[in-house]
mmCIF file of C-alpha atoms in Angstrom:
data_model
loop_
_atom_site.group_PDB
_atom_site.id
_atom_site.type_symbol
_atom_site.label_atom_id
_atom_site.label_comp_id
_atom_site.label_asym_id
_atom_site.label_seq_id
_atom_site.Cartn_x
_atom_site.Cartn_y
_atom_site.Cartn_z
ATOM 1 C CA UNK A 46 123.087 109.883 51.855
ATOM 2 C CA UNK A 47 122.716 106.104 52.536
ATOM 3 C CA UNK A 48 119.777 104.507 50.233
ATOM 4 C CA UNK A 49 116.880 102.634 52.426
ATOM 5 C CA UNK A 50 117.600 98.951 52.244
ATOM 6 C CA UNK A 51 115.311 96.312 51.266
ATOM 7 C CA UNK A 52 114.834 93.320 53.504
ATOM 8 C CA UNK A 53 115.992 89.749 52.863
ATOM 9 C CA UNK A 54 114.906 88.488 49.638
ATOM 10 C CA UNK A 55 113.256 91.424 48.055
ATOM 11 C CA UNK A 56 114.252 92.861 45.351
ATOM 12 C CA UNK A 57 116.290 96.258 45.903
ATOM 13 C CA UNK A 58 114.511 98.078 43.039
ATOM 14 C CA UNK A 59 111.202 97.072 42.767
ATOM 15 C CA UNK A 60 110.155 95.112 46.120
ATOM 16 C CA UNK A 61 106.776 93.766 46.250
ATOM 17 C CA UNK A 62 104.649 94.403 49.244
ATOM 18 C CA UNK A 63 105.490 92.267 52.113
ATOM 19 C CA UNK A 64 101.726 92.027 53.068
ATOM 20 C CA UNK A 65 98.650 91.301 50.569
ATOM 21 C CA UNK A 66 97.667 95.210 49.961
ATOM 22 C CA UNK A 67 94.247 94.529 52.134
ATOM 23 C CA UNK A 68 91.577 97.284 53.520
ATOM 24 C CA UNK A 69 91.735 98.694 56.444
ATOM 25 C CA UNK A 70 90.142 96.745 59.320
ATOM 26 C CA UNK A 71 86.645 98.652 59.477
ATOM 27 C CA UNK A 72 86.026 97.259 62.877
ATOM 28 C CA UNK A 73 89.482 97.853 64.471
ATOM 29 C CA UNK A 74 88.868 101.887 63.101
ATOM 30 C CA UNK A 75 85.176 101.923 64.598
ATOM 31 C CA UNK A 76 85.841 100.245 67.816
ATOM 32 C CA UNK A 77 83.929 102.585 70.969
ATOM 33 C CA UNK A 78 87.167 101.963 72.829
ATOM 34 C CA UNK A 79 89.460 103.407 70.124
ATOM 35 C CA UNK A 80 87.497 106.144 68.957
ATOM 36 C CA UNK A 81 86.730 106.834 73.031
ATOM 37 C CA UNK A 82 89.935 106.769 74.187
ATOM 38 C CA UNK A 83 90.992 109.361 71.637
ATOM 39 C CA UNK A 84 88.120 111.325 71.543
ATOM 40 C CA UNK A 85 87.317 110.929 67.802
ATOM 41 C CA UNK A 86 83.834 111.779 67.620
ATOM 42 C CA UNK A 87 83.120 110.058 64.448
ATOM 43 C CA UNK A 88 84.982 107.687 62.126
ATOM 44 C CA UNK A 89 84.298 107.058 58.265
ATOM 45 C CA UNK A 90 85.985 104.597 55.773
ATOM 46 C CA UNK A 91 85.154 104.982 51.986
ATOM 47 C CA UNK A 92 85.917 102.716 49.206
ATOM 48 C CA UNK A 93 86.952 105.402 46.697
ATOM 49 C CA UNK A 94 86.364 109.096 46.633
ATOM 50 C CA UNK A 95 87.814 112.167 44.564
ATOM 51 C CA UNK A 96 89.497 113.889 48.078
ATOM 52 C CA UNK A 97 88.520 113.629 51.750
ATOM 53 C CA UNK A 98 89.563 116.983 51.940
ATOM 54 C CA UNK A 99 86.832 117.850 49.905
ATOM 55 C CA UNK A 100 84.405 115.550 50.963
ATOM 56 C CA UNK A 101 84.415 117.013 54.668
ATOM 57 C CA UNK A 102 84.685 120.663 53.376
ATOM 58 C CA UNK A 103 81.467 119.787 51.809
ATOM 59 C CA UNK A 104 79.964 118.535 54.614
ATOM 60 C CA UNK A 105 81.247 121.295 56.989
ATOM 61 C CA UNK A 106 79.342 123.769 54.703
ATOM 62 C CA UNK A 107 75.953 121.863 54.049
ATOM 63 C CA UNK A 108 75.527 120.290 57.280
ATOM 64 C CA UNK A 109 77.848 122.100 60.088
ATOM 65 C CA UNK A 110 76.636 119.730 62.975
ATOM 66 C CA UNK A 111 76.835 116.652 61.556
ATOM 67 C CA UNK A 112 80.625 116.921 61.529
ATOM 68 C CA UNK A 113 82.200 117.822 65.258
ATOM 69 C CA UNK A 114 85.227 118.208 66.357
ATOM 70 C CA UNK A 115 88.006 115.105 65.578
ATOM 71 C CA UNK A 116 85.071 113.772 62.843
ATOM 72 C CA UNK A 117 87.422 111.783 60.981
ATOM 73 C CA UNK A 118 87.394 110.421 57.184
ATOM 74 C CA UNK A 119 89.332 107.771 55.705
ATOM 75 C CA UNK A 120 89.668 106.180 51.901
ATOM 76 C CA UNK A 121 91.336 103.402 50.526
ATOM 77 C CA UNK A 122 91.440 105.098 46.966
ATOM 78 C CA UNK A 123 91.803 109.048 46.167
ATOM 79 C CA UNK A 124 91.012 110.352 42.498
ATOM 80 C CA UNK A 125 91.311 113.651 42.669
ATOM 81 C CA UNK A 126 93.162 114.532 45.598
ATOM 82 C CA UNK A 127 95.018 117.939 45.918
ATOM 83 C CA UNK A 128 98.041 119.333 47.478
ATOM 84 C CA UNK A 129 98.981 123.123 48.188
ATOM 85 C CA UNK A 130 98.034 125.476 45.509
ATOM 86 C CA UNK A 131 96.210 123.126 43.715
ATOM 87 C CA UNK A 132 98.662 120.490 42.787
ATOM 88 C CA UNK A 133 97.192 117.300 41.977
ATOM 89 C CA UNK A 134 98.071 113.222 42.652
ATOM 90 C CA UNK A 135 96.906 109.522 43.055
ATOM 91 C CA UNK A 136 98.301 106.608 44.332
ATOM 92 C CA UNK A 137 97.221 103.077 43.863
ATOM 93 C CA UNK A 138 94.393 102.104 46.057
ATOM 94 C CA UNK A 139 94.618 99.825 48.932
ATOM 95 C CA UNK A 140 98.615 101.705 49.085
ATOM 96 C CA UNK A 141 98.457 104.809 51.488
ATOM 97 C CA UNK A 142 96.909 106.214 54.390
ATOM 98 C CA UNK A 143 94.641 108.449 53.147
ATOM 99 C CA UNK A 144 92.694 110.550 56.420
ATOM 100 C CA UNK A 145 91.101 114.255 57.169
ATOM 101 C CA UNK A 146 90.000 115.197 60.410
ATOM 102 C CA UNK A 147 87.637 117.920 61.114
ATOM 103 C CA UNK A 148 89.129 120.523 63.896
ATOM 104 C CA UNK A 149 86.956 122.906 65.584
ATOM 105 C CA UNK A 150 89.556 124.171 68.057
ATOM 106 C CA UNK A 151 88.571 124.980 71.629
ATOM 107 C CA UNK A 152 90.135 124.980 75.223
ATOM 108 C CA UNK A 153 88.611 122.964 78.158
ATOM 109 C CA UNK A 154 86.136 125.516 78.355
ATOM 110 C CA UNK A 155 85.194 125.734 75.228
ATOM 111 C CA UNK A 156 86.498 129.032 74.341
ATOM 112 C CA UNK A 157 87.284 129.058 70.829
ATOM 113 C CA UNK A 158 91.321 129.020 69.805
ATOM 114 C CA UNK A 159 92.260 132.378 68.047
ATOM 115 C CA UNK A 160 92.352 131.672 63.968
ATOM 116 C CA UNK A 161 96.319 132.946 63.716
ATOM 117 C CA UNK A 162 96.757 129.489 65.802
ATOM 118 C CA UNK A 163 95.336 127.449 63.421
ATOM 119 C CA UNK A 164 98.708 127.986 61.513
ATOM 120 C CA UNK A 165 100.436 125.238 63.558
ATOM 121 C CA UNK A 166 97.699 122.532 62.621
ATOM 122 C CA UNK A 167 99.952 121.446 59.845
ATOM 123 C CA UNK A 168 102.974 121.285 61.884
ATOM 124 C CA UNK A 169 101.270 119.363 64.874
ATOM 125 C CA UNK A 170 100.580 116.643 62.277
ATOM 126 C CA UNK A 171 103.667 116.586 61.245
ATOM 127 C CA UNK A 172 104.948 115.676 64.394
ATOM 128 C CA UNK A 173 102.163 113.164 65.294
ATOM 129 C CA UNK A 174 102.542 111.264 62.247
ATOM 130 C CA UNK A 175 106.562 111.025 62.490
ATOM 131 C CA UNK A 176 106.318 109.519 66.284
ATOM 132 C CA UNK A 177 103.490 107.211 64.829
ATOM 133 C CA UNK A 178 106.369 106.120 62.448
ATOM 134 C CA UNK A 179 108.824 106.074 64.735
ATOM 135 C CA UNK A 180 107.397 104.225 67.234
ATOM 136 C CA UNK A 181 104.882 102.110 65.151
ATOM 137 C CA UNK A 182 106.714 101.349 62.208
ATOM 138 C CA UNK A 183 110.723 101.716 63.565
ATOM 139 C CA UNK A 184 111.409 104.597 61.066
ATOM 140 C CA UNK A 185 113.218 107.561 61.619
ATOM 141 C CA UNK A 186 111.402 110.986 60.329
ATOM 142 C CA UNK A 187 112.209 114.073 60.179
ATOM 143 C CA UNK A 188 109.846 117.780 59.388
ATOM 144 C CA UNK A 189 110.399 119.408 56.688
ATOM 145 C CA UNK A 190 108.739 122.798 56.806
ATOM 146 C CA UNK A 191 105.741 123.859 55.871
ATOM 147 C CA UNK A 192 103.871 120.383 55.654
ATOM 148 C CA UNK A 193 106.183 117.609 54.567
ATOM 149 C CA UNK A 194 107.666 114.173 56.607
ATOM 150 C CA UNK A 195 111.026 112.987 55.252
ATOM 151 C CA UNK A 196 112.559 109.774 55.683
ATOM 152 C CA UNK A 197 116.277 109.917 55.028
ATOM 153 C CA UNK A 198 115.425 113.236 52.206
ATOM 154 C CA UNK A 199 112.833 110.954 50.686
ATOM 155 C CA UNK A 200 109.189 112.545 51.347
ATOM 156 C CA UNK A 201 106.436 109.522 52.454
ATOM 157 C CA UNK A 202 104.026 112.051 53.463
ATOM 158 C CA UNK A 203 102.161 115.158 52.957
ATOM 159 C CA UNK A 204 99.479 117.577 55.116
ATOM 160 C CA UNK A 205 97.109 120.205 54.266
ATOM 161 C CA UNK A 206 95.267 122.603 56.222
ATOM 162 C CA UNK A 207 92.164 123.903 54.643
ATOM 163 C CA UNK A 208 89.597 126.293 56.468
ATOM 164 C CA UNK A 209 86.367 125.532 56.102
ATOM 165 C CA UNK A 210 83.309 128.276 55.973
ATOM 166 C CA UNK A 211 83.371 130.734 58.377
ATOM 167 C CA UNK A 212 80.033 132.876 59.660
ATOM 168 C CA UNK A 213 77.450 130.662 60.920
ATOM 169 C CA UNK A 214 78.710 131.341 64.552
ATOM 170 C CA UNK A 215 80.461 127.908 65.147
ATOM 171 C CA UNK A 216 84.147 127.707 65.775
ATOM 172 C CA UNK A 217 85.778 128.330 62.406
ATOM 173 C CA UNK A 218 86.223 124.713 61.377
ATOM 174 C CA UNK A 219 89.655 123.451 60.034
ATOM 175 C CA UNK A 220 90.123 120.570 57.277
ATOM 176 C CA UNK A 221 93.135 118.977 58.351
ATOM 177 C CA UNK A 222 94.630 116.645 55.525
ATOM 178 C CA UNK A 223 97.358 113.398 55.648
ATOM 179 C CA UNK A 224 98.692 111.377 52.960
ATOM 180 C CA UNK A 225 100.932 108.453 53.763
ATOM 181 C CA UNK A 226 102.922 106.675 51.292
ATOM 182 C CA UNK A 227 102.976 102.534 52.524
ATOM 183 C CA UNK A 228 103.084 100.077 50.843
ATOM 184 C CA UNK A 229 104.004 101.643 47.222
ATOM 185 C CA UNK A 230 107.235 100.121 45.285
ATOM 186 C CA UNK A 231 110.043 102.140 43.949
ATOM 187 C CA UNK A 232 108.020 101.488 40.413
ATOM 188 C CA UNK A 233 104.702 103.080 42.119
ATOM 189 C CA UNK A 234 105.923 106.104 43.448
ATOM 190 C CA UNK A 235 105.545 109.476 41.545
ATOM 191 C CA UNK A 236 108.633 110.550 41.650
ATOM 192 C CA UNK A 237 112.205 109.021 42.258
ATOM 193 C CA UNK A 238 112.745 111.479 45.591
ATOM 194 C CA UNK A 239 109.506 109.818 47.552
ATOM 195 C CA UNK A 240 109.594 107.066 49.394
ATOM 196 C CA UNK A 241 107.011 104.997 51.302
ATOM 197 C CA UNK A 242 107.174 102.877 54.819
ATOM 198 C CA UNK A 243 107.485 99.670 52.843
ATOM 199 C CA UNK A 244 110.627 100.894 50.781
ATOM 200 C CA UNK A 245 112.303 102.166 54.125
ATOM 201 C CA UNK A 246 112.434 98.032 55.493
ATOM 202 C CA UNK A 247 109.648 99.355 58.285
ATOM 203 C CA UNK A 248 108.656 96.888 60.934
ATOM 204 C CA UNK A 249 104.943 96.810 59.468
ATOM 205 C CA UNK A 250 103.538 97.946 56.295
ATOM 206 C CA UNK A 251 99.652 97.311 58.588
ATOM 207 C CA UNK A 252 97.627 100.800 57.440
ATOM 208 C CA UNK A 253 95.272 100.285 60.352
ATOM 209 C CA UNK A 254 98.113 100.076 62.738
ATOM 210 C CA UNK A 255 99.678 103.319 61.259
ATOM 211 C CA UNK A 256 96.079 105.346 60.851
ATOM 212 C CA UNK A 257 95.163 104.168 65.041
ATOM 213 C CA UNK A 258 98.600 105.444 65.507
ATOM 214 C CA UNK A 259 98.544 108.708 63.789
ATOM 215 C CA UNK A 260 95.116 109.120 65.056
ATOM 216 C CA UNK A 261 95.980 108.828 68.823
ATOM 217 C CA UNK A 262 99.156 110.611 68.592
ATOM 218 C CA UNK A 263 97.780 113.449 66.718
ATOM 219 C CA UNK A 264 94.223 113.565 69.060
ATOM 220 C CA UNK A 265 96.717 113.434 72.266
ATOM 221 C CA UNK A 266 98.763 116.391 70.904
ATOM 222 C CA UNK A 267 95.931 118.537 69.344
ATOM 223 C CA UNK A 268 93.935 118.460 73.069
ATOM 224 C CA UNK A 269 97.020 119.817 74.900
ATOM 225 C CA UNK A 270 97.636 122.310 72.401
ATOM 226 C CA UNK A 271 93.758 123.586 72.489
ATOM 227 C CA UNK A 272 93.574 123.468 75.987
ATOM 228 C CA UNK A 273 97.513 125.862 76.200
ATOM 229 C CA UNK A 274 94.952 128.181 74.220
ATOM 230 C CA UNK A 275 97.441 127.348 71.046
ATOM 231 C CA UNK A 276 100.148 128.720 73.114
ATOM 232 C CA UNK A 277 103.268 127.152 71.146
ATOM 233 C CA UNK A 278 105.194 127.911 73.695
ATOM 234 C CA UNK A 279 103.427 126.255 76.353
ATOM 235 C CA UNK A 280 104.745 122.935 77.409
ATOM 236 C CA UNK A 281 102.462 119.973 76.537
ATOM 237 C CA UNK A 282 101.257 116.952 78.224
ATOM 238 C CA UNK A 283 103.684 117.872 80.739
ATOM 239 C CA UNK A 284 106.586 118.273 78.202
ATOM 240 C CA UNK A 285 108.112 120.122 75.534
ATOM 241 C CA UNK A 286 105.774 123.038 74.118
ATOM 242 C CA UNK A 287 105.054 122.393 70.166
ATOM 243 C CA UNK A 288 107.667 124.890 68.693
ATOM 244 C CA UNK A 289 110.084 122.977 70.707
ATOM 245 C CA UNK A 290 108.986 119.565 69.590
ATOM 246 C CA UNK A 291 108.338 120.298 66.314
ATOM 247 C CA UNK A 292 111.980 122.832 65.845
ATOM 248 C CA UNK A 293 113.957 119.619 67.232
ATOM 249 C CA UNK A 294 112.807 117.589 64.764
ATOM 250 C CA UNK A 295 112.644 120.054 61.760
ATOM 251 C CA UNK A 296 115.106 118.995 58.801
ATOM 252 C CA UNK A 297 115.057 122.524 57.242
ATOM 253 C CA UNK A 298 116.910 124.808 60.190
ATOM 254 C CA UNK A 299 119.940 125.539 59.743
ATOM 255 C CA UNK A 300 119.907 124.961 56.212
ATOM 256 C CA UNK A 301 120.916 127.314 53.366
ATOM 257 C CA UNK A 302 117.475 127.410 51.759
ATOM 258 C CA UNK A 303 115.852 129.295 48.412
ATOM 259 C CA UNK A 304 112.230 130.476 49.278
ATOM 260 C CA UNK A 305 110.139 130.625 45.725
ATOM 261 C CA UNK A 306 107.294 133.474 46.239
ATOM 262 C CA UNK A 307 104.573 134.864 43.787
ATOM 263 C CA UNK A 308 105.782 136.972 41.425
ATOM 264 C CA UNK A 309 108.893 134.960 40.685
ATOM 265 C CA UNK A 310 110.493 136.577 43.526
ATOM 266 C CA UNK A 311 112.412 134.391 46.048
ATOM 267 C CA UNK A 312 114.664 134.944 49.003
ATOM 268 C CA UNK A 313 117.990 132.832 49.728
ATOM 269 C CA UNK A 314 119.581 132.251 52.709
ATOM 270 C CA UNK A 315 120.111 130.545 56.133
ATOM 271 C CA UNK A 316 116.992 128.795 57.588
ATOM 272 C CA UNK A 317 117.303 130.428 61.571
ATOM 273 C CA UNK A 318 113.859 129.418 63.328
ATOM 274 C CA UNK A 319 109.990 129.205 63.153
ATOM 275 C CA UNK A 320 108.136 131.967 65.040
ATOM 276 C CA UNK A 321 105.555 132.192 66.828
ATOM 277 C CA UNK A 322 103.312 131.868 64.320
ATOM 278 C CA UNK A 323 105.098 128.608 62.692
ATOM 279 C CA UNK A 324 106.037 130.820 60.080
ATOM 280 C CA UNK A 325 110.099 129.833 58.484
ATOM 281 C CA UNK A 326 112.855 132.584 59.544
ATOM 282 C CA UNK A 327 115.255 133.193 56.663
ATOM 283 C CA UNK A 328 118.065 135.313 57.217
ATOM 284 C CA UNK A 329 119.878 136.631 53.641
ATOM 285 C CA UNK A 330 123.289 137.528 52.979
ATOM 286 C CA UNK A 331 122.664 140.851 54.232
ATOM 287 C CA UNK A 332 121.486 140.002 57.653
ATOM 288 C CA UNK A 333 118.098 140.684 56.874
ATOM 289 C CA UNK A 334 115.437 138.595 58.385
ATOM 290 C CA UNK A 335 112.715 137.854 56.009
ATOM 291 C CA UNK A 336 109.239 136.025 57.609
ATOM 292 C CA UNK A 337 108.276 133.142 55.115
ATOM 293 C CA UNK A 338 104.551 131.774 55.770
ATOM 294 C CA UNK A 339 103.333 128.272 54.533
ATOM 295 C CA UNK A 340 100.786 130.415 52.591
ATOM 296 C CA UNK A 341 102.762 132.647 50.934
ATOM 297 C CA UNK A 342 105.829 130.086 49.674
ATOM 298 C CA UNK A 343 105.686 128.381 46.174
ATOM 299 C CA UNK A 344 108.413 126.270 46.621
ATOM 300 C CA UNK A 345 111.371 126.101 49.829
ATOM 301 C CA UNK A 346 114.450 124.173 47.970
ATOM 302 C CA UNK A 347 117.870 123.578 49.646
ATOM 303 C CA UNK A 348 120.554 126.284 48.062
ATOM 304 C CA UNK A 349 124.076 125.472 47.716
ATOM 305 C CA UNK A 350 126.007 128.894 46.786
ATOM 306 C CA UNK A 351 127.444 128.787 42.743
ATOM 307 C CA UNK A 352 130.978 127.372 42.633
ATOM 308 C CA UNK A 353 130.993 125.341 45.984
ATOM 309 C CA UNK A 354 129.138 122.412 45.001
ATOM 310 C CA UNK A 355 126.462 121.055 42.830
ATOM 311 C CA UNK A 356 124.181 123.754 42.570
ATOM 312 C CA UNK A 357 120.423 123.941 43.699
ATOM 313 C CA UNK A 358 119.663 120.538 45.202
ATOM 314 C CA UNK A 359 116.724 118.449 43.643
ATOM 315 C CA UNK A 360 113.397 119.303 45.422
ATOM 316 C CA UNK A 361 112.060 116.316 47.237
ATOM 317 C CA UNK A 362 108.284 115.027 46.971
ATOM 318 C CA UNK A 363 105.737 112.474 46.525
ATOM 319 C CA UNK A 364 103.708 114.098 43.465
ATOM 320 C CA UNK A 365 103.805 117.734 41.932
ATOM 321 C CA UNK A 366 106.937 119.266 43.416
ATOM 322 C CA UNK A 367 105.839 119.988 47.166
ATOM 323 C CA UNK A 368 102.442 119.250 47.341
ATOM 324 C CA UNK A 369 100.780 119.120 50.731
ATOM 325 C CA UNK A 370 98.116 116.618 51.282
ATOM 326 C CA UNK A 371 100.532 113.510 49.650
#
């Protein structure tokens, strides 16, 4: 696979930011027209925290109503942020798009979305934040299941879903995660697989143009998809339903794939499909076909078969081997 290259006069290991790393533009993020046209209820930017994530779980549990639906938070520095099952990371501030978004998932009249949808939420973002790339930044993405974007087999971001508290007879909120590497250098990333939308030669490197981006794509897709009742099958906005968009563009199907579970067990075979509940369809040797959920799955590696190749491909990922929120 072809490596991204720099542009003119950088250097091809180590290029340096073509932009001053700068904060986001506070005003830009906050304008009534923005946050109105998307229906973002609220928007936050931080300095520095430990996780968004966190902070808004915190907030969905102390103070319910002070965080609606498409309440969104936003840092320019993360110390403590987490991926799936607890996997830790940090970038350098002032380098990624770092965002959570409150969900509390209804239809157009207001009848709450059943919880086994919330299991697309990931994959939804997914989607949103690969045509924000592709049509903001000129790069080509692709899904890779559960909750990672690749560029070209390099990850530049990760998602996490978190639910928040659940009994105080509101719609069961949702904690939905984004990291997105920009402007890091080959030096900065984590890990030699990542890669960032300044390393892929992007068209901009602006964070506030990529967060507005994300943001509207994600706020157009995640209203269709509430008011469908989190049918993915529905077609949205007039188009494709979800598990169409999001299979089209999904990097792991048709793959030969090893599924890591608890318990050191692990299940190899041929990546078919995502169901209906966005869970990964592996089919073995045997013709079996084995349901893989984003919950359940440790790791989910590309397998090459001993003797015709070069054995178990290197895992991709921005931090700790597949962590979520990147």
């Amino acid at each position: 696979m072809d490596a991204p290259q720099p542009a003119d006069g950088q250097d091809p290991i180590n290029p340096q930011p073509s932009e001053a790393r700068a904060g986001l533009n506070r005003s830009e993020l906050g304008s009534e027209d923005f946050l109105a046209a998307n229906g973002i209820t609220q928007l936050t930017v931080v300095d520095s925290t430990g996780s968004t994530n966190a902070d808004l779980l915190q907030g969905v549990t102390v103070d319910p109503r002070a965080w609606p639906d498409l309440s969104v938070l936003t840092a320019e520095h993360q110390t403590a942020a987490r991926g799936r099952l607890d996997r830790h990371w940090e970038a350098p501030p002032l380098s990624s798009v770092l965002v959570s978004i409150v969900l509390r998932p209804v239809n157009a009249e207001g009848r709450p979305l059943p919880t086994h949808t919330y299991s697309w939420f990931s994959l939804l973002a997914a989607l949103a934040l690969r045509e924000a790339l592709l049509e903001t930044a000129g790069i080509p993405a692709e899904i890779k299941w559960p909750n990672d974007v690749m560029v070209r087999g390099r990850k530049i971001a990760g998602i996490l879903a978190q639910l928040g508290p659940m009994g105080d007879g509101t719609v069961p909120p949702v904690i939905l995660g984004t990291g997105l590497n920009v402007t890091l250098t080959a030096a900065e990333l984590p890990v030699p697989t990542a890669t960032s939308v300044l390393l892929e030669n992007a068209r901009t490197v602006d964070r506030t143009a990529l967060l507005k981006s994300y943001l509207s794509r994600f706020a157009a897709l995640y209203r269709s998809f509430c008011n469908a009742d989190g049918d993915p099958a529905a077609g949205l906005a007039g188009g494709p339903s979800l598990h169409k968009r999001v299979e089209s563009v999904m990097s792991t199907l048709g793959k030969q794939v090893r599924a890591q579970l608890p318990g050191d067990h692990e299940i190899i075979g041929h990546a078919s499909r995502l169901d209906e509940y966005g869970s990964l369809l592996v089919v073995d040797a045997a013709r079996h076909e084995h349901v893989v959920t984003a919950g359940d799955v440790v790791h989910l590696r590309p397998w090459t078969p001993p003797g015709s190749g070069s054995g178990t491909a290197a895992e991709p990922g921005t931090g700790a081997s597949e962590s979520g929120y990147a």
